[in-house]
Short mmCIF file of C-alpha atoms and ligand atoms in Angstrom, two decimals:
data_model
loop_
_atom_site.label_atom_id
_atom_site.label_comp_id
_atom_site.label_asym_id
_atom_site.label_seq_id
_atom_site.Cartn_x
_atom_site.Cartn_y
_atom_site.Cartn_z
CA MET A 438 -82.26 -117.04 14.89
CA PRO A 439 -80.25 -119.85 16.58
CA ASP A 440 -76.96 -119.07 18.26
CA VAL A 441 -74.30 -119.80 15.56
CA ASP A 442 -71.16 -118.91 17.49
CA ASN A 443 -68.53 -121.67 17.88
CA LEU A 444 -70.41 -124.27 15.81
CA LYS A 445 -69.00 -127.82 16.12
CA ASN A 446 -67.70 -129.38 12.92
CA ALA A 447 -70.00 -132.15 11.63
CA LYS A 448 -67.95 -135.34 11.36
CA LYS A 449 -70.08 -138.41 12.18
CA PHE A 450 -70.97 -139.39 8.61
CA TYR A 451 -70.59 -143.20 8.98
CA THR A 452 -69.54 -143.43 5.35
CA ASP A 453 -69.06 -147.21 5.72
CA ILE A 454 -72.70 -147.84 6.82
CA PRO A 455 -75.27 -147.65 4.00
CA GLN A 456 -78.61 -146.13 4.99
CA LYS A 457 -81.26 -148.81 5.48
CA THR A 458 -84.37 -148.74 3.29
CA GLU A 459 -86.99 -150.73 5.09
CA GLY A 460 -90.00 -152.33 3.45
CA PHE A 461 -93.40 -151.71 5.05
CA PHE A 462 -94.74 -154.60 7.11
CA LEU A 463 -98.30 -154.57 5.83
CA LYS A 464 -99.50 -156.59 2.85
CA GLY A 465 -99.86 -154.56 -0.34
CA SER A 466 -99.05 -151.26 1.36
CA ASN A 467 -95.42 -150.68 0.48
CA SER A 468 -96.06 -148.12 -2.24
CA LEU A 469 -98.23 -145.86 -0.10
CA ASP A 470 -97.10 -142.46 1.09
CA TRP A 471 -95.57 -141.83 4.54
CA GLY A 472 -98.74 -140.47 6.15
CA MET A 473 -100.85 -143.40 4.97
CA LYS A 474 -98.27 -145.88 6.24
CA ASN A 475 -97.95 -144.10 9.55
CA ARG A 476 -101.72 -144.19 10.06
CA LEU A 477 -101.90 -147.87 9.10
CA ALA A 478 -99.05 -148.57 11.54
CA ARG A 479 -101.22 -147.07 14.28
CA ILE A 480 -104.09 -149.43 13.37
CA PHE A 481 -102.00 -152.57 12.77
CA ASN A 482 -99.40 -153.33 15.43
CA PRO A 483 -96.07 -153.30 13.53
CA GLU A 484 -94.72 -156.08 15.77
CA THR A 485 -97.41 -158.60 14.82
CA GLY A 486 -98.80 -157.01 11.66
CA ARG A 487 -102.28 -157.46 13.15
CA THR A 488 -105.04 -155.48 14.79
CA VAL A 489 -107.86 -155.81 17.28
CA MET A 490 -110.40 -153.23 16.16
CA LEU A 491 -113.22 -152.72 18.64
CA ALA A 492 -116.26 -151.97 16.45
CA ILE A 493 -118.90 -149.86 18.18
CA ASP A 494 -120.41 -148.04 15.20
CA HIS A 495 -123.64 -150.09 15.07
CA GLY A 496 -125.76 -147.19 16.36
CA TYR A 497 -125.40 -145.31 13.08
CA PHE A 498 -128.15 -147.43 11.53
CA GLN A 499 -129.63 -149.40 14.44
CA GLY A 500 -129.71 -147.01 17.40
CA PRO A 501 -128.73 -148.08 20.92
CA THR A 502 -127.82 -151.71 20.23
CA SER A 503 -127.64 -154.10 23.18
CA GLY A 504 -124.27 -153.56 24.88
CA LEU A 505 -123.92 -150.05 23.45
CA GLU A 506 -126.69 -148.36 25.42
CA ARG A 507 -124.07 -146.50 27.49
CA VAL A 508 -120.76 -146.30 25.65
CA ASP A 509 -119.27 -144.26 28.49
CA ILE A 510 -119.98 -146.99 31.04
CA ASN A 511 -119.67 -150.19 29.01
CA ILE A 512 -117.11 -149.43 26.32
CA LEU A 513 -114.54 -146.98 27.66
CA PRO A 514 -113.13 -149.59 30.12
CA LEU A 515 -112.39 -151.87 27.12
CA VAL A 516 -110.38 -149.29 25.19
CA PRO A 517 -106.97 -150.18 26.73
CA TYR A 518 -107.25 -153.71 25.26
CA ALA A 519 -108.02 -152.61 21.68
CA ASP A 520 -105.58 -151.41 19.04
CA THR A 521 -108.23 -149.29 17.35
CA LEU A 522 -111.73 -147.97 17.93
CA MET A 523 -114.15 -148.05 15.01
CA LEU A 524 -116.98 -145.62 15.66
CA THR A 525 -118.99 -142.62 14.51
CA ARG A 526 -118.00 -138.99 14.96
CA GLY A 527 -121.01 -138.49 17.24
CA ILE A 528 -119.80 -141.02 19.79
CA LEU A 529 -116.19 -139.95 19.34
CA ARG A 530 -116.90 -136.30 20.12
CA SER A 531 -119.46 -136.84 22.85
CA ILE A 532 -117.88 -139.69 24.80
CA VAL A 533 -114.30 -140.64 23.91
CA PRO A 534 -111.73 -138.51 25.77
CA PRO A 535 -109.46 -136.65 23.30
CA SER A 536 -106.54 -137.67 25.49
CA THR A 537 -106.81 -141.21 24.10
CA SER A 538 -103.76 -142.43 22.23
CA LYS A 539 -105.74 -145.15 20.45
CA SER A 540 -106.11 -144.93 16.70
CA ILE A 541 -109.56 -144.07 15.41
CA VAL A 542 -111.30 -145.58 12.38
CA LEU A 543 -114.21 -143.34 11.59
CA ARG A 544 -117.46 -144.55 10.07
CA VAL A 545 -118.06 -142.09 7.21
CA SER A 546 -120.90 -143.72 5.28
CA GLY A 547 -124.50 -143.53 6.42
CA GLY A 548 -127.95 -142.17 5.68
CA THR A 549 -130.10 -145.24 6.25
CA SER A 550 -131.72 -147.06 9.16
CA ILE A 551 -132.88 -150.61 9.86
CA LEU A 552 -136.38 -149.37 8.99
CA LYS A 553 -135.44 -148.97 5.33
CA GLU A 554 -133.20 -150.34 2.56
CA LEU A 555 -129.75 -150.43 4.17
CA SER A 556 -127.71 -150.29 0.97
CA ASN A 557 -129.02 -146.82 0.12
CA GLU A 558 -126.03 -145.11 1.77
CA ASP A 559 -124.13 -141.97 0.96
CA ILE A 560 -121.00 -140.35 2.33
CA ALA A 561 -122.10 -138.80 5.64
CA VAL A 562 -118.88 -137.13 6.87
CA ASP A 563 -116.89 -134.43 5.15
CA ILE A 564 -113.22 -135.32 4.67
CA GLU A 565 -112.35 -132.11 6.55
CA ASP A 566 -113.98 -133.51 9.65
CA SER A 567 -111.95 -136.71 9.41
CA ILE A 568 -108.81 -134.58 9.22
CA ARG A 569 -109.99 -132.43 12.14
CA LEU A 570 -110.61 -135.57 14.20
CA ASN A 571 -107.14 -136.92 13.39
CA VAL A 572 -108.50 -140.28 12.28
CA CYS A 573 -106.31 -143.13 11.05
CA ALA A 574 -108.81 -144.51 8.51
CA MET A 575 -112.30 -143.89 7.15
CA ALA A 576 -114.78 -146.78 6.94
CA VAL A 577 -117.27 -147.02 4.07
CA GLN A 578 -119.92 -149.72 3.66
CA VAL A 579 -119.94 -151.43 0.26
CA PHE A 580 -122.91 -153.59 -0.76
CA ILE A 581 -121.67 -155.84 -3.55
CA GLY A 582 -124.76 -157.42 -5.13
CA GLY A 583 -127.02 -155.12 -3.13
CA GLU A 584 -129.74 -152.88 -4.48
CA HIS A 585 -127.46 -149.83 -4.38
CA GLU A 586 -124.26 -151.61 -5.30
CA ARG A 587 -123.05 -148.94 -7.73
CA GLU A 588 -123.64 -145.98 -5.39
CA THR A 589 -121.87 -147.68 -2.49
CA ILE A 590 -118.87 -148.59 -4.66
CA ILE A 591 -118.67 -144.99 -5.83
CA ASN A 592 -118.92 -143.82 -2.18
CA MET A 593 -115.84 -145.91 -1.50
CA THR A 594 -113.84 -144.72 -4.52
CA ARG A 595 -114.66 -141.10 -3.61
CA MET A 596 -113.24 -141.63 -0.14
CA VAL A 597 -110.17 -143.37 -1.58
CA ASP A 598 -109.56 -140.31 -3.80
CA LEU A 599 -110.14 -137.80 -1.01
CA GLY A 600 -108.19 -139.83 1.53
CA THR A 601 -105.26 -140.18 -0.84
CA ARG A 602 -105.13 -136.40 -1.10
CA TYR A 603 -104.67 -136.12 2.67
CA GLY A 604 -102.94 -139.40 3.54
CA ILE A 605 -105.91 -141.10 5.21
CA PRO A 606 -106.56 -144.78 4.36
CA THR A 607 -110.02 -146.11 3.46
CA LEU A 608 -111.45 -149.26 5.01
CA ALA A 609 -114.02 -150.96 2.76
CA VAL A 610 -116.65 -152.68 4.87
CA THR A 611 -118.24 -155.43 2.81
CA ALA A 612 -121.86 -155.72 3.87
CA VAL A 613 -123.89 -158.87 3.53
CA GLY A 614 -127.52 -158.35 2.62
CA LYS A 615 -130.18 -160.68 4.01
CA ASP A 616 -130.52 -162.57 0.72
CA MET A 617 -126.84 -162.78 -0.18
CA LYS A 618 -125.01 -166.07 -0.11
CA ARG A 619 -122.13 -166.01 2.37
CA ASP A 620 -119.62 -168.22 0.62
CA ALA A 621 -116.00 -168.02 -0.51
CA ARG A 622 -116.96 -167.12 -4.06
CA TYR A 623 -119.02 -164.15 -2.90
CA PHE A 624 -116.38 -162.88 -0.46
CA ARG A 625 -113.60 -163.27 -3.05
CA LEU A 626 -115.68 -161.16 -5.40
CA ALA A 627 -116.55 -158.50 -2.82
CA THR A 628 -113.10 -158.10 -1.29
CA ARG A 629 -111.26 -158.15 -4.61
CA ILE A 630 -113.53 -155.50 -6.13
CA CYS A 631 -112.88 -153.22 -3.14
CA ALA A 632 -109.12 -153.77 -3.31
CA GLU A 633 -108.96 -153.28 -7.09
CA LEU A 634 -110.78 -149.98 -6.70
CA GLY A 635 -108.32 -148.72 -4.12
CA ALA A 636 -109.44 -149.67 -0.60
CA HIS A 637 -106.42 -149.85 1.70
CA TYR A 638 -107.85 -152.66 3.79
CA ILE A 639 -111.09 -154.57 3.89
CA LYS A 640 -113.49 -155.85 6.49
CA THR A 641 -115.34 -159.02 5.65
CA TYR A 642 -116.76 -162.10 7.35
CA TYR A 643 -115.17 -165.43 8.18
CA ILE A 644 -116.53 -168.52 6.45
CA ASP A 645 -115.66 -172.10 7.38
CA ASP A 646 -115.03 -173.23 3.84
CA GLY A 647 -112.42 -171.54 1.65
CA PHE A 648 -111.63 -168.43 3.70
CA GLU A 649 -107.93 -168.81 2.84
CA THR A 650 -108.84 -168.29 -0.84
CA VAL A 651 -110.45 -164.97 0.13
CA THR A 652 -107.35 -163.72 1.95
CA SER A 653 -104.93 -164.98 -0.67
CA SER A 654 -106.77 -163.42 -3.61
CA CYS A 655 -107.12 -160.06 -1.86
CA PRO A 656 -103.94 -157.95 -2.32
CA VAL A 657 -104.49 -155.83 0.82
CA PRO A 658 -105.10 -156.81 4.48
CA ILE A 659 -108.41 -158.32 5.53
CA VAL A 660 -109.97 -158.00 8.97
CA VAL A 661 -112.98 -160.05 10.02
CA ALA A 662 -116.15 -158.84 11.68
CA GLY A 663 -117.48 -160.86 14.57
CA GLY A 664 -121.06 -160.97 13.35
CA LYS A 665 -123.98 -161.85 15.59
CA LYS A 666 -123.30 -162.91 19.18
CA ILE A 667 -122.26 -166.54 19.52
CA PRO A 668 -120.81 -168.42 22.54
CA GLU A 669 -117.38 -167.10 23.60
CA LEU A 670 -115.46 -170.26 22.65
CA ASP A 671 -117.04 -170.26 19.19
CA ALA A 672 -116.15 -166.59 18.65
CA LEU A 673 -112.55 -167.24 19.73
CA THR A 674 -112.41 -170.26 17.41
CA MET A 675 -113.66 -168.14 14.53
CA ALA A 676 -111.08 -165.43 15.24
CA TYR A 677 -108.30 -168.04 15.53
CA ARG A 678 -109.17 -169.71 12.24
CA ALA A 679 -109.47 -166.37 10.46
CA ILE A 680 -106.02 -165.32 11.66
CA GLN A 681 -104.43 -168.68 10.84
CA GLU A 682 -106.02 -168.54 7.37
CA GLY A 683 -104.56 -165.16 6.53
CA ALA A 684 -106.64 -162.41 8.17
CA SER A 685 -104.69 -159.47 9.58
CA GLY A 686 -106.99 -158.98 12.53
CA VAL A 687 -110.55 -158.62 13.71
CA ASP A 688 -113.04 -155.78 13.58
CA MET A 689 -115.21 -157.21 16.33
CA GLY A 690 -118.21 -155.69 18.05
CA ARG A 691 -121.10 -157.75 19.41
CA ASN A 692 -119.02 -160.77 20.36
CA ILE A 693 -117.08 -158.47 22.65
CA PHE A 694 -119.53 -155.91 23.99
CA GLN A 695 -122.43 -158.42 24.27
CA SER A 696 -120.22 -160.98 26.02
CA GLU A 697 -121.02 -161.78 29.64
CA VAL A 698 -117.68 -160.20 30.59
CA PRO A 699 -116.58 -157.88 27.75
CA ALA A 700 -113.22 -156.95 29.33
CA ALA A 701 -112.29 -160.63 29.64
CA MET A 702 -113.45 -161.36 26.10
CA ILE A 703 -111.47 -158.57 24.45
CA GLN A 704 -108.32 -159.73 26.24
CA ALA A 705 -108.92 -163.29 25.05
CA VAL A 706 -109.43 -162.04 21.48
CA ASN A 707 -106.25 -160.00 21.78
CA ALA A 708 -104.32 -163.15 22.76
CA VAL A 709 -105.65 -165.02 19.72
CA VAL A 710 -104.80 -162.16 17.35
CA HIS A 711 -101.42 -161.03 18.65
CA LYS A 712 -100.07 -164.16 20.36
CA ASN A 713 -101.51 -166.91 18.14
CA GLU A 714 -103.15 -168.33 21.25
CA THR A 715 -105.36 -171.36 20.55
CA PRO A 716 -109.11 -170.92 21.11
CA GLU A 717 -109.00 -173.34 24.05
CA LYS A 718 -106.17 -171.43 25.79
CA ALA A 719 -107.83 -168.10 25.06
CA PHE A 720 -111.09 -169.43 26.49
CA GLU A 721 -109.20 -170.47 29.63
CA LEU A 722 -107.88 -166.91 29.85
CA TYR A 723 -111.42 -165.60 29.40
CA ASN A 724 -112.69 -167.78 32.25
CA THR A 725 -109.80 -166.84 34.54
CA LEU A 726 -110.39 -163.12 33.95
CA LYS A 727 -114.13 -163.61 34.28
CA ASN A 728 -113.72 -165.30 37.67
CA GLU A 729 -111.39 -162.54 38.83
CA SER A 730 -113.79 -159.78 37.82
C1 5RP B 1069 -121.70 -152.33 11.32
C2 5RP B 1069 -120.30 -152.70 11.22
C3 5RP B 1069 -119.66 -153.31 12.41
O1 5RP B 1069 -118.66 -152.45 12.81
C4 5RP B 1069 -119.10 -154.66 12.07
O2 5RP B 1069 -120.13 -155.46 11.55
C5 5RP B 1069 -118.42 -155.33 13.22
O3 5RP B 1069 -119.31 -155.58 14.23
P1 5RP B 1069 -119.81 -157.05 14.62
O4 5RP B 1069 -118.59 -157.80 15.11
O5 5RP B 1069 -120.80 -156.82 15.70
O6 5RP B 1069 -120.38 -157.71 13.39
O7 5RP B 1069 -119.66 -152.51 10.23
O8 5RP B 1069 -122.13 -151.97 10.08
#
Protein backbone atom coordinates (compact mmCIF):
# COMPACT_ATOMS: atom_id res chain seq x y z
CA MET A 1 0.00 0.00 0.00
CA PRO A 2 1.41 3.46 -0.91
CA ASP A 3 2.24 5.93 1.82
CA VAL A 4 -0.92 8.13 2.13
CA ASP A 5 0.18 10.46 4.92
CA ASN A 6 0.18 14.21 4.13
CA LEU A 7 -1.21 13.85 0.59
CA LYS A 8 -0.94 17.04 -1.51
CA ASN A 9 -4.22 18.52 -2.71
CA ALA A 10 -4.74 18.03 -6.46
CA LYS A 11 -5.21 21.46 -8.04
CA LYS A 12 -3.70 21.57 -11.55
CA PHE A 13 -6.89 20.89 -13.51
CA TYR A 14 -6.32 23.40 -16.37
CA THR A 15 -10.06 23.86 -16.69
CA ASP A 16 -9.51 26.44 -19.47
CA ILE A 17 -7.58 23.99 -21.73
CA PRO A 18 -9.75 21.40 -23.49
CA GLN A 19 -8.16 17.95 -23.84
CA LYS A 20 -6.88 17.38 -27.37
CA THR A 21 -8.31 14.50 -29.40
CA GLU A 22 -5.81 13.75 -32.11
CA GLY A 23 -6.60 11.97 -35.34
CA PHE A 24 -4.33 9.08 -36.35
CA PHE A 25 -1.80 9.92 -39.05
CA LEU A 26 -2.25 6.82 -41.18
CA LYS A 27 -4.72 6.56 -44.05
CA GLY A 28 -7.89 4.66 -43.19
CA SER A 29 -6.68 3.71 -39.71
CA ASN A 30 -8.40 6.20 -37.46
CA SER A 31 -11.10 3.85 -36.21
CA LEU A 32 -8.70 1.12 -35.11
CA ASP A 33 -8.07 0.28 -31.49
CA TRP A 34 -5.12 1.67 -29.49
CA GLY A 35 -2.94 -1.44 -29.76
CA MET A 36 -3.39 -1.67 -33.53
CA LYS A 37 -2.54 2.00 -33.95
CA ASN A 38 0.46 1.73 -31.68
CA ARG A 39 1.82 -1.21 -33.67
CA LEU A 40 1.21 0.59 -36.98
CA ALA A 41 3.00 3.64 -35.57
CA ARG A 42 6.03 1.42 -34.97
CA ILE A 43 5.98 0.30 -38.63
CA PHE A 44 5.17 3.68 -40.20
CA ASN A 45 7.22 6.60 -38.93
CA PRO A 46 4.62 9.02 -37.47
CA GLU A 47 6.72 12.01 -38.61
CA THR A 48 6.60 11.10 -42.31
CA GLY A 49 3.71 8.62 -42.34
CA ARG A 50 5.98 6.27 -44.30
CA THR A 51 8.04 3.13 -43.84
CA VAL A 52 11.12 1.38 -45.15
CA MET A 53 10.40 -2.30 -44.61
CA LEU A 54 13.40 -4.53 -45.22
CA ALA A 55 11.90 -7.74 -46.66
CA ILE A 56 14.02 -10.83 -46.01
CA ASP A 57 11.31 -13.50 -45.89
CA HIS A 58 12.07 -15.00 -49.33
CA GLY A 59 13.58 -18.17 -47.84
CA TYR A 60 10.16 -19.40 -46.72
CA PHE A 61 9.44 -20.66 -50.24
CA GLN A 62 12.76 -20.35 -52.10
CA GLY A 63 15.46 -21.34 -49.61
CA PRO A 64 18.75 -19.44 -49.29
CA THR A 65 18.16 -16.74 -51.92
CA SER A 66 21.17 -14.83 -53.23
CA GLY A 67 22.02 -12.15 -50.65
CA LEU A 68 20.27 -14.05 -47.85
CA GLU A 69 22.68 -16.97 -47.57
CA ARG A 70 23.95 -15.59 -44.24
CA VAL A 71 21.41 -13.27 -42.65
CA ASP A 72 23.67 -12.81 -39.63
CA ILE A 73 26.52 -11.48 -41.77
CA ASN A 74 24.72 -9.71 -44.62
CA ILE A 75 21.48 -8.44 -43.15
CA LEU A 76 22.02 -7.54 -39.49
CA PRO A 77 24.29 -4.58 -40.41
CA LEU A 78 21.39 -3.12 -42.46
CA VAL A 79 18.86 -3.21 -39.64
CA PRO A 80 19.65 0.28 -38.25
CA TYR A 81 18.57 1.84 -41.57
CA ALA A 82 15.18 0.07 -41.76
CA ASP A 83 11.97 1.00 -39.97
CA THR A 84 10.76 -2.59 -39.97
CA LEU A 85 12.01 -6.09 -40.65
CA MET A 86 9.72 -8.44 -42.58
CA LEU A 87 10.80 -12.01 -41.97
CA THR A 88 9.90 -15.50 -40.80
CA ARG A 89 9.83 -16.68 -37.21
CA GLY A 90 12.68 -19.09 -37.97
CA ILE A 91 15.09 -16.31 -38.92
CA LEU A 92 13.76 -14.04 -36.18
CA ARG A 93 14.39 -16.56 -33.41
CA SER A 94 17.66 -17.95 -34.71
CA ILE A 95 19.42 -14.78 -35.84
CA VAL A 96 17.82 -11.46 -34.86
CA PRO A 97 18.88 -10.31 -31.38
CA PRO A 98 15.83 -9.87 -29.11
CA SER A 99 17.38 -6.59 -27.96
CA THR A 100 16.37 -5.02 -31.28
CA SER A 101 13.96 -2.12 -31.01
CA LYS A 102 12.88 -2.45 -34.64
CA SER A 103 9.31 -3.41 -35.38
CA ILE A 104 8.77 -6.89 -36.77
CA VAL A 105 6.34 -7.88 -39.51
CA LEU A 106 6.05 -11.63 -39.39
CA ARG A 107 5.40 -13.81 -42.42
CA VAL A 108 2.56 -16.09 -41.26
CA SER A 109 1.45 -17.76 -44.49
CA GLY A 110 3.36 -20.63 -46.05
CA GLY A 111 3.31 -24.31 -46.92
CA THR A 112 4.58 -24.24 -50.49
CA SER A 113 7.91 -24.12 -52.30
CA ILE A 114 9.14 -22.97 -55.71
CA LEU A 115 8.98 -26.63 -56.73
CA LYS A 116 5.18 -26.62 -56.60
CA GLU A 117 2.10 -24.42 -57.05
CA LEU A 118 2.89 -21.33 -54.97
CA SER A 119 -0.69 -20.21 -54.36
CA ASN A 120 -1.48 -23.36 -52.38
CA GLU A 121 -0.70 -21.65 -49.06
CA ASP A 122 -2.15 -21.99 -45.61
CA ILE A 123 -1.65 -20.16 -42.33
CA ALA A 124 1.68 -21.46 -41.02
CA VAL A 125 2.02 -19.61 -37.69
CA ASP A 126 -0.31 -19.75 -34.73
CA ILE A 127 -1.53 -16.33 -33.58
CA GLU A 128 -0.15 -17.17 -30.12
CA ASP A 129 3.34 -17.26 -31.55
CA SER A 130 2.90 -13.84 -33.14
CA ILE A 131 1.85 -12.52 -29.74
CA ARG A 132 4.77 -14.27 -28.05
CA LEU A 133 7.17 -12.71 -30.57
CA ASN A 134 5.70 -9.24 -29.98
CA VAL A 135 5.20 -8.61 -33.68
CA CYS A 136 3.72 -5.40 -35.08
CA ALA A 137 1.94 -7.02 -38.04
CA MET A 138 1.34 -10.40 -39.66
CA ALA A 139 1.92 -10.82 -43.40
CA VAL A 140 -0.28 -13.12 -45.49
CA GLN A 141 0.13 -13.81 -49.21
CA VAL A 142 -3.04 -13.35 -51.27
CA PHE A 143 -3.19 -14.69 -54.83
CA ILE A 144 -6.00 -12.81 -56.55
CA GLY A 145 -6.72 -14.66 -59.81
CA GLY A 146 -4.44 -17.51 -58.74
CA GLU A 147 -5.32 -21.18 -58.62
CA HIS A 148 -5.97 -21.03 -54.87
CA GLU A 149 -7.45 -17.56 -54.80
CA ARG A 150 -10.29 -18.42 -52.41
CA GLU A 151 -8.12 -20.24 -49.85
CA THR A 152 -5.57 -17.42 -49.75
CA ILE A 153 -8.28 -14.78 -49.30
CA ILE A 154 -9.74 -16.81 -46.45
CA ASN A 155 -6.23 -17.16 -44.93
CA MET A 156 -6.10 -13.38 -44.87
CA THR A 157 -9.57 -12.86 -43.40
CA ARG A 158 -8.80 -15.43 -40.68
CA MET A 159 -5.70 -13.48 -39.70
CA VAL A 160 -7.65 -10.21 -39.75
CA ASP A 161 -10.18 -11.76 -37.34
CA LEU A 162 -7.54 -13.24 -35.05
CA GLY A 163 -5.35 -10.15 -35.19
CA THR A 164 -8.29 -7.91 -34.36
CA ARG A 165 -8.87 -9.97 -31.23
CA TYR A 166 -5.33 -9.21 -30.04
CA GLY A 167 -4.62 -5.84 -31.64
CA ILE A 168 -2.20 -7.06 -34.31
CA PRO A 169 -2.58 -5.63 -37.84
CA THR A 170 -2.58 -7.82 -40.97
CA LEU A 171 -0.50 -6.99 -44.03
CA ALA A 172 -1.98 -8.44 -47.23
CA VAL A 173 0.80 -9.30 -49.65
CA THR A 174 -0.63 -9.35 -53.16
CA ALA A 175 1.24 -11.98 -55.14
CA VAL A 176 1.61 -11.90 -58.88
CA GLY A 177 1.50 -15.27 -60.58
CA LYS A 178 3.63 -15.93 -63.65
CA ASP A 179 0.67 -15.61 -66.01
CA MET A 180 -1.02 -12.62 -64.39
CA LYS A 181 -1.11 -9.27 -66.10
CA ARG A 182 0.65 -6.60 -64.03
CA ASP A 183 -1.45 -3.57 -64.84
CA ALA A 184 -3.37 -0.90 -62.94
CA ARG A 185 -6.67 -2.69 -63.39
CA TYR A 186 -5.32 -5.88 -61.83
CA PHE A 187 -3.64 -4.10 -58.91
CA ARG A 188 -6.75 -1.98 -58.23
CA LEU A 189 -8.73 -5.20 -58.07
CA ALA A 190 -6.24 -7.05 -55.85
CA THR A 191 -5.56 -4.25 -53.38
CA ARG A 192 -9.19 -3.20 -53.07
CA ILE A 193 -10.37 -6.75 -52.40
CA CYS A 194 -7.78 -7.09 -49.60
CA ALA A 195 -8.76 -3.73 -48.07
CA GLU A 196 -12.50 -4.43 -48.30
CA LEU A 197 -11.97 -7.71 -46.49
CA GLY A 198 -10.11 -6.05 -43.64
CA ALA A 199 -6.37 -5.92 -44.36
CA HIS A 200 -4.80 -3.04 -42.45
CA TYR A 201 -2.23 -2.32 -45.13
CA ILE A 202 -1.25 -3.86 -48.41
CA LYS A 203 1.91 -4.72 -50.26
CA THR A 204 1.76 -4.56 -54.01
CA TYR A 205 3.97 -3.73 -56.99
CA TYR A 206 4.68 -0.44 -58.72
CA ILE A 207 3.55 -0.05 -62.31
CA ASP A 208 4.53 2.81 -64.61
CA ASP A 209 1.04 3.45 -65.88
CA GLY A 210 -1.80 4.31 -63.50
CA PHE A 211 -0.23 3.49 -60.14
CA GLU A 212 -1.87 6.59 -58.62
CA THR A 213 -5.29 5.03 -59.39
CA VAL A 214 -4.23 1.99 -57.34
CA THR A 215 -3.26 4.06 -54.30
CA SER A 216 -6.26 6.37 -54.54
CA SER A 217 -8.82 3.57 -54.80
CA CYS A 218 -7.31 1.64 -51.89
CA PRO A 219 -8.63 2.97 -48.54
CA VAL A 220 -5.63 1.78 -46.50
CA PRO A 221 -1.86 2.36 -46.93
CA ILE A 222 0.03 0.67 -49.74
CA VAL A 223 3.70 -0.29 -49.66
CA VAL A 224 5.55 -1.43 -52.77
CA ALA A 225 7.79 -4.45 -53.15
CA GLY A 226 11.04 -3.98 -54.98
CA GLY A 227 10.67 -7.01 -57.22
CA LYS A 228 13.58 -8.56 -59.08
CA LYS A 229 17.00 -6.90 -58.91
CA ILE A 230 17.38 -3.96 -61.27
CA PRO A 231 20.13 -1.29 -61.46
CA GLU A 232 20.28 0.91 -58.34
CA LEU A 233 19.18 4.12 -60.08
CA ASP A 234 16.17 2.33 -61.59
CA ALA A 235 15.16 0.91 -58.20
CA LEU A 236 15.45 4.36 -56.60
CA THR A 237 13.41 5.84 -59.44
CA MET A 238 10.72 3.23 -58.92
CA ALA A 239 10.61 3.90 -55.18
CA TYR A 240 10.47 7.67 -55.78
CA ARG A 241 7.61 7.44 -58.24
CA ALA A 242 5.69 5.05 -56.00
CA ILE A 243 5.99 7.44 -53.05
CA GLN A 244 5.10 10.51 -55.11
CA GLU A 245 2.08 8.64 -56.52
CA GLY A 246 0.66 7.80 -53.12
CA ALA A 247 2.52 4.79 -51.66
CA SER A 248 3.22 4.93 -47.92
CA GLY A 249 6.56 3.19 -48.19
CA VAL A 250 8.48 0.27 -49.58
CA ASP A 251 8.69 -3.38 -48.61
CA MET A 252 11.96 -3.94 -50.43
CA GLY A 253 14.18 -7.00 -50.46
CA ARG A 254 16.31 -7.99 -53.44
CA ASN A 255 17.01 -4.46 -54.63
CA ILE A 256 18.62 -3.85 -51.26
CA PHE A 257 20.27 -7.10 -50.22
CA GLN A 258 21.39 -8.00 -53.78
CA SER A 259 22.79 -4.50 -54.36
CA GLU A 260 26.55 -4.19 -54.76
CA VAL A 261 26.59 -2.22 -51.49
CA PRO A 262 23.41 -3.04 -49.54
CA ALA A 263 24.11 -0.61 -46.67
CA ALA A 264 24.49 2.26 -49.13
CA MET A 265 21.38 1.23 -51.03
CA ILE A 266 19.11 1.03 -47.99
CA GLN A 267 20.23 4.50 -46.91
CA ALA A 268 19.49 5.85 -50.39
CA VAL A 269 16.04 4.22 -50.32
CA ASN A 270 15.46 5.70 -46.88
CA ALA A 271 16.22 9.19 -48.24
CA VAL A 272 13.71 8.72 -51.07
CA VAL A 273 10.99 7.46 -48.71
CA HIS A 274 11.41 9.75 -45.72
CA LYS A 275 13.01 12.87 -47.24
CA ASN A 276 11.39 12.92 -50.71
CA GLU A 277 14.90 12.84 -52.16
CA THR A 278 14.94 12.65 -55.97
CA PRO A 279 16.30 9.44 -57.51
CA GLU A 280 19.32 11.31 -58.88
CA LYS A 281 20.23 12.79 -55.46
CA ALA A 282 19.63 9.45 -53.75
CA PHE A 283 21.86 7.75 -56.32
CA GLU A 284 24.56 10.32 -55.57
CA LEU A 285 24.20 9.43 -51.89
CA TYR A 286 24.45 5.74 -52.80
CA ASN A 287 27.68 6.35 -54.73
CA THR A 288 29.18 8.49 -51.97
CA LEU A 289 28.45 5.83 -49.34
CA LYS A 290 29.66 3.11 -51.69
CA ASN A 291 32.98 4.89 -52.21
CA GLU A 292 33.37 5.38 -48.47
CA SER A 293 32.71 1.74 -47.68
C1 LIG B 1 8.18 -12.69 -50.85
C2 LIG B 1 7.79 -11.36 -50.42
C3 LIG B 1 8.85 -10.33 -50.35
O1 LIG B 1 8.95 -9.94 -49.03
C4 LIG B 1 8.49 -9.16 -51.22
O2 LIG B 1 8.28 -9.61 -52.53
C5 LIG B 1 9.51 -8.06 -51.19
O3 LIG B 1 10.72 -8.50 -51.68
P1 LIG B 1 11.33 -8.02 -53.08
O4 LIG B 1 11.59 -6.54 -52.95
O5 LIG B 1 12.58 -8.80 -53.22
O6 LIG B 1 10.31 -8.28 -54.17
O7 LIG B 1 6.67 -11.09 -50.11
O8 LIG B 1 7.03 -13.42 -51.02
